[in-house]
XYZ file of C-alpha atoms in Angstrom:
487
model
C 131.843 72.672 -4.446
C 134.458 74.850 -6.341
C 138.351 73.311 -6.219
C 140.796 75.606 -4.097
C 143.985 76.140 -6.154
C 147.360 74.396 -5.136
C 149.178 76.060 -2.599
C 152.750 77.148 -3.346
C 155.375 74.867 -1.858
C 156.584 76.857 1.751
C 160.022 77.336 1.526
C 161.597 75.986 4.703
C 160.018 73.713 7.430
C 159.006 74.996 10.944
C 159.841 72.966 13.214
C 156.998 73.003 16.240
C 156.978 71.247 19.835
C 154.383 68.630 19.805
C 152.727 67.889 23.260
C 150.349 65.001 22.951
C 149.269 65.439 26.409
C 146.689 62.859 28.630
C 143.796 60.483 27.881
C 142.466 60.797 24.622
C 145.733 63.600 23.880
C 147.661 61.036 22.242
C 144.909 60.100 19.794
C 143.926 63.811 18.760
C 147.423 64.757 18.113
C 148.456 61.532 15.996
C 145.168 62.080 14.042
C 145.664 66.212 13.688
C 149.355 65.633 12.345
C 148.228 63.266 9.733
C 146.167 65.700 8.224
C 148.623 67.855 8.388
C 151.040 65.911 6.924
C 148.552 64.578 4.170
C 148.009 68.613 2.865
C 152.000 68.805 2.533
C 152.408 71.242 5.905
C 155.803 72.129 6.095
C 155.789 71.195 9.720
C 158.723 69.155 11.920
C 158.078 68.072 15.099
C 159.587 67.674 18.302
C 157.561 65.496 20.583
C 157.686 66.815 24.789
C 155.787 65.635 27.930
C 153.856 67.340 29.938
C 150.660 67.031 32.314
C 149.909 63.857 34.460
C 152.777 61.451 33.498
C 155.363 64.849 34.573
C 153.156 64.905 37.972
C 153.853 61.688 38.490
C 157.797 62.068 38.305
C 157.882 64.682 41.230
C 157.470 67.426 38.767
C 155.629 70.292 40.921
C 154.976 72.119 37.138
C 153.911 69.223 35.301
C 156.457 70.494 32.384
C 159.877 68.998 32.811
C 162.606 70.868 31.847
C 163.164 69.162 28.406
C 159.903 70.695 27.422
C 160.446 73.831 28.411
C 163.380 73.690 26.366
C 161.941 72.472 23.574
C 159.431 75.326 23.930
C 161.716 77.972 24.546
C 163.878 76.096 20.976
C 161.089 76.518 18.550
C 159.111 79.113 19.844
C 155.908 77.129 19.072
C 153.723 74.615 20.585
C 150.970 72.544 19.438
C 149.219 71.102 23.090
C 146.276 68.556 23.565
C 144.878 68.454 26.936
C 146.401 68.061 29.749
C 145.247 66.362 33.321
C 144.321 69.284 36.112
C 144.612 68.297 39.764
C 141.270 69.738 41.233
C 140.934 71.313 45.025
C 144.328 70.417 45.925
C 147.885 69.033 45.218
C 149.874 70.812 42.501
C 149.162 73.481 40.470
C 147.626 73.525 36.652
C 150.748 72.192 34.086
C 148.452 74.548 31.301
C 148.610 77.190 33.720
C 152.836 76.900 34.293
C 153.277 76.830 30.753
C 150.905 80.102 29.768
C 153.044 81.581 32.947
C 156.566 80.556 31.787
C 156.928 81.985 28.260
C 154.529 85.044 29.716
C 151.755 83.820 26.676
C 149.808 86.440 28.480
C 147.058 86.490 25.663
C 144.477 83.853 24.855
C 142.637 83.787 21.625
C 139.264 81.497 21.381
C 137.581 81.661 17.552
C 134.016 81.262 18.378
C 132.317 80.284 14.721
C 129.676 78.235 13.579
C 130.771 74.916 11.908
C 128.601 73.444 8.592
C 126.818 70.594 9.968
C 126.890 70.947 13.743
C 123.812 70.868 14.800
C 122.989 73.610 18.265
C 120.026 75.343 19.556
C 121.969 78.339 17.548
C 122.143 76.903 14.108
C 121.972 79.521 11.171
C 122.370 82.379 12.921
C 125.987 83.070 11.546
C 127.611 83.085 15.056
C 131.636 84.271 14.321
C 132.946 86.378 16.732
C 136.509 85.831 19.051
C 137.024 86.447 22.723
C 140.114 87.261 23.616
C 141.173 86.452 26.983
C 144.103 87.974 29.490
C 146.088 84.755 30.366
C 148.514 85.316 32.971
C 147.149 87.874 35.798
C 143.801 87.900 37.653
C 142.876 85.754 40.401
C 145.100 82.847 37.938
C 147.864 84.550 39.787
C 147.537 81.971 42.029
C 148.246 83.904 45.019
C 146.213 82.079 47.789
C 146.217 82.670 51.767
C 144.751 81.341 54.438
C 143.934 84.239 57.011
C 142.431 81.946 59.753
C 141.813 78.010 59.588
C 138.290 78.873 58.443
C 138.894 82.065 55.666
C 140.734 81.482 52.815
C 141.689 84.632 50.763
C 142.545 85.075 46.770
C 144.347 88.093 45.505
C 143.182 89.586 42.041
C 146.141 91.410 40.182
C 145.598 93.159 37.591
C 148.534 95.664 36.225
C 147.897 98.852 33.804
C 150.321 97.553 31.597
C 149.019 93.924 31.575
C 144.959 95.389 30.490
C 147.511 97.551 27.043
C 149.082 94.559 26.326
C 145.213 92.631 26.345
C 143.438 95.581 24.397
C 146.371 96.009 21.542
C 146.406 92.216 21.428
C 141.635 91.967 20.817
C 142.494 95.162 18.216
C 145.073 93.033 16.433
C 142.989 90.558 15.593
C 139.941 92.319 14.921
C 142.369 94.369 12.052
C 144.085 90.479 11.342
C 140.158 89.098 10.760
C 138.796 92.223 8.923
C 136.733 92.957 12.034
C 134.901 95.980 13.058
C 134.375 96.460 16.491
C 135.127 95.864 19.970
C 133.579 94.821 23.129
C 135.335 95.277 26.769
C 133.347 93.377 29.382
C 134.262 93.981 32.828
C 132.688 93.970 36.448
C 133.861 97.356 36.748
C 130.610 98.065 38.369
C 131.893 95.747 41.695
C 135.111 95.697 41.342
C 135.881 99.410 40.289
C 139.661 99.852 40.844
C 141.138 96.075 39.404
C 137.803 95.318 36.885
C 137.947 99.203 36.144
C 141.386 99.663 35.241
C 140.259 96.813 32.453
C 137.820 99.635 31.205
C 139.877 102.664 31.934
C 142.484 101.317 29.851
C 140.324 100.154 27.093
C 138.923 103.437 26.633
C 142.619 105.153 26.540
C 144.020 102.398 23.649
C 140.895 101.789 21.974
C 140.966 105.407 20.867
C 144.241 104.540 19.355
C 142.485 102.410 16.487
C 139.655 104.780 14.161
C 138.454 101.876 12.033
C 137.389 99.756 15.058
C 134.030 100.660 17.089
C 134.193 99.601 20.534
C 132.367 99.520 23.974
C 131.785 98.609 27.262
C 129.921 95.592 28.829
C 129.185 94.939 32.508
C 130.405 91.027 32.333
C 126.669 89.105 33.348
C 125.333 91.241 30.746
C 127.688 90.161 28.065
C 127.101 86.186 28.843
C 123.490 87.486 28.531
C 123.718 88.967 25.336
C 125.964 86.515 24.114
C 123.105 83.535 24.767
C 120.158 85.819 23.441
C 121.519 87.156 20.423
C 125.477 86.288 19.893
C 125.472 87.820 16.241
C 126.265 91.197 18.256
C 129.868 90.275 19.197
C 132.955 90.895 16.958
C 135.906 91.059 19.441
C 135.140 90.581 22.992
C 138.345 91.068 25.119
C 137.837 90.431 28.907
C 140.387 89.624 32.096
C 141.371 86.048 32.694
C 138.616 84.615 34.480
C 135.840 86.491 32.744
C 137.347 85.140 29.994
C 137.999 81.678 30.651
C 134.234 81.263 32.047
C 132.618 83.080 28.912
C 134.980 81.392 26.511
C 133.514 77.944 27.745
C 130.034 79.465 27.417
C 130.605 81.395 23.605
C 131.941 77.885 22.681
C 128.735 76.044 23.769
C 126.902 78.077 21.155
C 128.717 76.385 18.198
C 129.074 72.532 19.480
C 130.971 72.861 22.684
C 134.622 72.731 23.395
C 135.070 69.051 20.811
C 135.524 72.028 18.284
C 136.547 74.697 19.964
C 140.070 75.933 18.822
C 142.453 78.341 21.380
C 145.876 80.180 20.981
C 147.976 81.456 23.728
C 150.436 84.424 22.502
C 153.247 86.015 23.771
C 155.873 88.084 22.909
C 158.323 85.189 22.522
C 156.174 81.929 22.350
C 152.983 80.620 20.951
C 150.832 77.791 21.928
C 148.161 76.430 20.025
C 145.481 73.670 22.058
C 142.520 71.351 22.310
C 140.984 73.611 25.785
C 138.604 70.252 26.143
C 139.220 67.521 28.793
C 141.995 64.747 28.686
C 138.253 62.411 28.609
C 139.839 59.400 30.411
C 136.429 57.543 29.804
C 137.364 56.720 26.002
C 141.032 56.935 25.617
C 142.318 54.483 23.708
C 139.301 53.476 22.381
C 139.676 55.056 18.924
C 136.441 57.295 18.888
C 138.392 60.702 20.042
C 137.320 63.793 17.876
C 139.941 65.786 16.868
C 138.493 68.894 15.562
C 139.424 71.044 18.585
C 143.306 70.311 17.831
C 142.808 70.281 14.498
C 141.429 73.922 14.274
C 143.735 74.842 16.564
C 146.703 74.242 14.359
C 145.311 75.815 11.777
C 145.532 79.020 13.862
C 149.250 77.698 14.437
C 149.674 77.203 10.762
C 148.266 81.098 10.528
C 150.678 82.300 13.108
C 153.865 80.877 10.737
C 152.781 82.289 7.927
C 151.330 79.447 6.179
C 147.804 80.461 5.371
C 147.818 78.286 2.151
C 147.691 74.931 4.116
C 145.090 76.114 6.881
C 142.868 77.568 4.471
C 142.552 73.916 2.369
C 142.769 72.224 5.831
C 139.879 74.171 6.753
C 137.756 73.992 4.065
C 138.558 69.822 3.652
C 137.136 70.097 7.525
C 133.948 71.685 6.410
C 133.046 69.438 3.542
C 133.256 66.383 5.943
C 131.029 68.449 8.328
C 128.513 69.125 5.576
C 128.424 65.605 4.028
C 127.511 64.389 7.794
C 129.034 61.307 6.746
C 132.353 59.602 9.056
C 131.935 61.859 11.753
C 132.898 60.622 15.363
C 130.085 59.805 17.820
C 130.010 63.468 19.360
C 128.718 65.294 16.264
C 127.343 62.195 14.030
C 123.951 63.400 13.178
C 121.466 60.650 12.538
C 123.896 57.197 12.368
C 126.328 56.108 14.846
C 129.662 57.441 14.903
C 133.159 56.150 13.009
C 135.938 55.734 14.694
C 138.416 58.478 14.630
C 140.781 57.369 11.700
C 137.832 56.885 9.668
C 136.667 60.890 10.611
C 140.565 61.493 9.638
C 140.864 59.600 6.578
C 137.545 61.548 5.083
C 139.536 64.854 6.004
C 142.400 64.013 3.828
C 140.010 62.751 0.960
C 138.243 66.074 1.234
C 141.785 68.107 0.899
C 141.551 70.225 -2.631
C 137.640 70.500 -2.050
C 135.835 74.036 -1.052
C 133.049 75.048 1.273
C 129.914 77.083 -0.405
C 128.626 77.198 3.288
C 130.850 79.221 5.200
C 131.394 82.817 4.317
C 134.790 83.306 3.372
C 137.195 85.493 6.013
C 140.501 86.228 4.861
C 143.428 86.457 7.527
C 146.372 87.955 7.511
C 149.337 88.319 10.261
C 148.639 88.794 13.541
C 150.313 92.283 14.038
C 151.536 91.397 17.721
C 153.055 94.485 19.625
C 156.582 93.575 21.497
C 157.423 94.839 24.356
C 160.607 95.090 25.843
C 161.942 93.107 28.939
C 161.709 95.354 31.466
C 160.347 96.198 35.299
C 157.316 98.535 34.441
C 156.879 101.541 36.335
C 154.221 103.674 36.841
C 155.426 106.820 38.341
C 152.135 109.064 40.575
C 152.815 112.864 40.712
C 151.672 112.975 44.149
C 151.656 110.049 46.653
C 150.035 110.432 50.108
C 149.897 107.652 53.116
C 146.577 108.176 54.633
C 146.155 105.199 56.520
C 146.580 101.701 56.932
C 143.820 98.478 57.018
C 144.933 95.911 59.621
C 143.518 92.211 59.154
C 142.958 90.516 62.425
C 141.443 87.214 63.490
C 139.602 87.183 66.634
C 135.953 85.327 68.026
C 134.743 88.631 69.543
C 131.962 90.891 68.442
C 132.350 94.084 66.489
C 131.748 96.106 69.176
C 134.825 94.407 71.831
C 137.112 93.949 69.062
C 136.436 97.746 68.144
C 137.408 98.622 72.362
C 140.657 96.731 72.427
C 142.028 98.205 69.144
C 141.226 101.891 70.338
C 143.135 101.385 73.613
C 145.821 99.887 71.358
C 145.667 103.074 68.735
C 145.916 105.611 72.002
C 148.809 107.009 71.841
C 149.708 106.327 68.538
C 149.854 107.886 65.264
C 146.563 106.656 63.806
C 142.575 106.689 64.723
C 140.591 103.233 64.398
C 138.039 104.999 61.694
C 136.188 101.583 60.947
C 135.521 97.940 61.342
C 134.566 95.613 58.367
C 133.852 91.760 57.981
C 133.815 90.140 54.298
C 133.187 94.350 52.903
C 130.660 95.421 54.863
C 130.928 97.522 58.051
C 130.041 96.248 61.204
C 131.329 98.793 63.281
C 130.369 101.817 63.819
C 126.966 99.799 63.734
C 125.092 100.184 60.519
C 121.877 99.216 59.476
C 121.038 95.797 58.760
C 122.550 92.258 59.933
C 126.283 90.840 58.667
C 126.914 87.134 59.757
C 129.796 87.507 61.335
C 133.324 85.043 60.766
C 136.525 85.389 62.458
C 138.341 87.669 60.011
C 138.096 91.562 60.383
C 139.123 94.599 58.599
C 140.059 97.115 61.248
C 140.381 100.743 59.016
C 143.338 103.385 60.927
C 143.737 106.565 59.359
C 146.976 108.821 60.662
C 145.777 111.445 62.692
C 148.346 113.861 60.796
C 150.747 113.238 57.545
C 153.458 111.059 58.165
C 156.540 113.104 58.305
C 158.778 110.063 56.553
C 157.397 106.873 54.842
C 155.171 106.144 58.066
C 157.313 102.553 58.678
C 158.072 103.441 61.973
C 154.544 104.510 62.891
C 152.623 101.389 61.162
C 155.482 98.920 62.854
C 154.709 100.340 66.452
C 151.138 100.020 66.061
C 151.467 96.411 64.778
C 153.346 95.688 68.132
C 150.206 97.359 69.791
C 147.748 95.503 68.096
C 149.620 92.511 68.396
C 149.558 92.404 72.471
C 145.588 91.491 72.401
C 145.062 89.996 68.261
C 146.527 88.247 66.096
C 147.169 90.385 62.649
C 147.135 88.202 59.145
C 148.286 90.859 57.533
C 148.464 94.591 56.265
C 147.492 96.860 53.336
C 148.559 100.445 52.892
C 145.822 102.949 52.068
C 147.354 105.321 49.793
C 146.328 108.415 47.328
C 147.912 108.626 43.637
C 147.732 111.829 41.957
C 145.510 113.443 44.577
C 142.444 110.287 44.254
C 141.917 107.640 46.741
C 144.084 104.432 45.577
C 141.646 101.678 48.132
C 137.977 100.391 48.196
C 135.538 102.021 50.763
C 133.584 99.906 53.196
């Protein structure tokens, strides 16, 4: 193994918000900044809270204040993990803190490590996904319609999927990469999983030394389990992405060593995307490889690729020897404890891989864009009709009576009836199981004269004498093409 050179001294410290986070966080982070610290990173750090102990305090966003601050101060975050409430009480603390500083992109290295042994060993697996962080059903924007129908609404924005794309072709040119994959379920979901597509297709263009295409999503965690040395870039919205994240990860050794950045235009945060694994903490056999790759992306991001390069490479000798590794990736003997793992890191610093291929990096060339409302202005724009939720324990075919003797008279025509997408009145083919939560279609009879308020308002009254209405959604036309979903 050949000796990497000494890295010139960085010129001033950066100082970076250190979040130690739940169960075994504490232990990760302690051991990740004492390699850190033991390759001469010109790192200071600002300790914060956040996750379980915040919940605990009354704080809804499991960040107090004094983090964000400390956040919003240096501009970058290094994050173990962080306690989730699951199926109720308050919402994800990793979630507020992607949503706060608008880190709307997520950046998983997927790469095969020396010495961790999978079902996919040798095959040279080292590809990224990149993930869209901050829209999607991770919204958050949950109703229930009736006590027994819960609904989830999936935004995605045109200028959300740019900022996604520019961000996957960024680091493809950052990593030397060559192409491109867009996975979407643009096939089901053609107007919020297409726009991912359409979009991709527009910016992609943009970028001549990158090949790209299009995946339907099921195919691409296919593909990626049957023969993952395809993938280069694979950019997808956020909870494509956070699903096949988990599963590219799996191919290499699992999320243990599985490094993630979230970027934004403003902040960057660098984590450990494994559990907080209560089971062990404080027990003293935590691996910190996760965190520890993950700050060398951090160390990347400020410019010090110098440090994360010998980091790196002192990472993948221990690996190789097999020798002081933790109990999740020992090999044949039982595993050390996690200083011991640490303490062969730092022994290893000044030594290089011959196993892994070298990739050089180089900046991240990040796009910024401006604080603004965005605005997407139509040509044309046509109200055509209106979709009416309502809850009721009748049949199609009653429900469809009352709201025709509530539309007489009125502007509109009831055109259609629908349950959970499909139409159950006029009858169809086939059998729907029927819940209480309908879809009743009304198309105006002619072109509103105004902005049709005063037409949908009066028959919302109308409809409201027999049913009770969740809510409504406008059916519009942009540009001359129908802006809705068809039954």
């Amino acid at each position: 193994m050949d000796s990497i050179p000494p890295q010139l001294p960085v010129r001033s410290k950066v100082t970076v918000t250190a979040i130690p986070g739940d169960g075994i966080g504490p232990e990760v982070m302690r051991a990740t900044q004492q390699v850190l610290a033991a390759a001469d990173a010109q790192v200071e750090w600002e300790e914060a809270l956040a996750g379980a102990e915040a919940f605990r305090r009354g704080i809804a966003s499991g960040a107090p204040r004094e983090t964000l601050d400390s956040i919003a101060r240096t501009g970058v975050a290094l994050k173990g993990p962080l306690e989730t409430p699951v199926g109720h009480g308050e919402k994800s603390a990793n979630v507020a803190l992607r949503k706060t500083f608008e880190m709307y992109g997520n950046v998983r290295p997927v790469r095969e490590l020396p010495g961790i042994r999978t079902p996919f060993s040798g095959r040279g697996i080292d590809f990224v996904v990149v993930r869209e962080n901050v829209e999607d059903v991770y919204a958050g924007i949950e109703h229930m319609q009736t006590p027994g129908v819960a609904q989830c609404l999936k935004i995605i924005t045109e200028v959300g999927c740019e900022r996604i794309l520019r961000l996957a072709a960024a680091v493809a040119e950052a990593e030397g990469r060559r192409k491109v994959t867009v996975a979407t379920k643009a096939n089901i979901m053609k107007l919020t999983e297409g726009m991912l597509k359409r979009v991709g297709e527009q910016v992609l263009a943009e970028y001549p030394s990158l090949s790209n295409e299009h995946m339907i999503v099921d195919n691409c965690a296919h593909q990626m389990v049957i023969r993952p040395e395809q993938f280069d870039v694979a950019v997808m919205t956020n909870m494509n992405g956070d699903i096949l994240s988990d599963l590219a990860a799996g191919l290499v050794g699992g999320l243990g060593v599985a490094p993630s950045a979230n970027l934004g235009d403003g902040v960057a945060m660098f984590e450990a995307v494994h559990g907080s694994a209560p089971q062990i903490a404080g027990k003293g056999i935590a691996n910190p490889t996760a965190l520890l790759l993950s700050a060398l992306m951090m160390l990347r991001h400020v410019g010090d690729f110098a440090t994360a390069r010998r980091i790196e490479h002192a990472l993948y000798v221990t690996l190789e020897e097999g020798r002081d590794l933790t109990g999740d990736i020992a090999r044949e003997a039982e595993g050390v404890p996690t200083q011991q793992f640490v303490d062969r890191v730092i022994a290893n610093l000044g030594r290089e891989s011959a196993l892994v291929p070298a990739r050089e990096y180089r900046p991240i060339a990040l796009k910024r864009w401006p604080q603004i409302t965005w605005y997407r202005a139509a040509s044309t724009r046509e109200l055509v009709g209106v979709d009416v939720f309502v809850e009721s324990e009748r049949d199609p075919r009653a429900i469809s009576i009352t709201l025709q003797a509530a539309a007489e008279g009125s502007a509109f025509d009831l055109a259609m009836i629908g349950s959970r997408g499909a139409q159950v009145w006029p009858e169809v083919a086939g059998h729907t199981f029927l819940v209480d939560h309908f879809r009743a279609r009304f198309m105006f009879r002619e072109p509103p004269k105004g902005n049709g308020i005063a037409e949908i308002t009066d028959l919302l009254q109308r409809i409201g004498r027999q049913h009770n209405w969740m809510h409504i959604e406008k059916l519009q036309r942009f540009d001359g093409a129908d802006a809705y979903s068809k039954a």
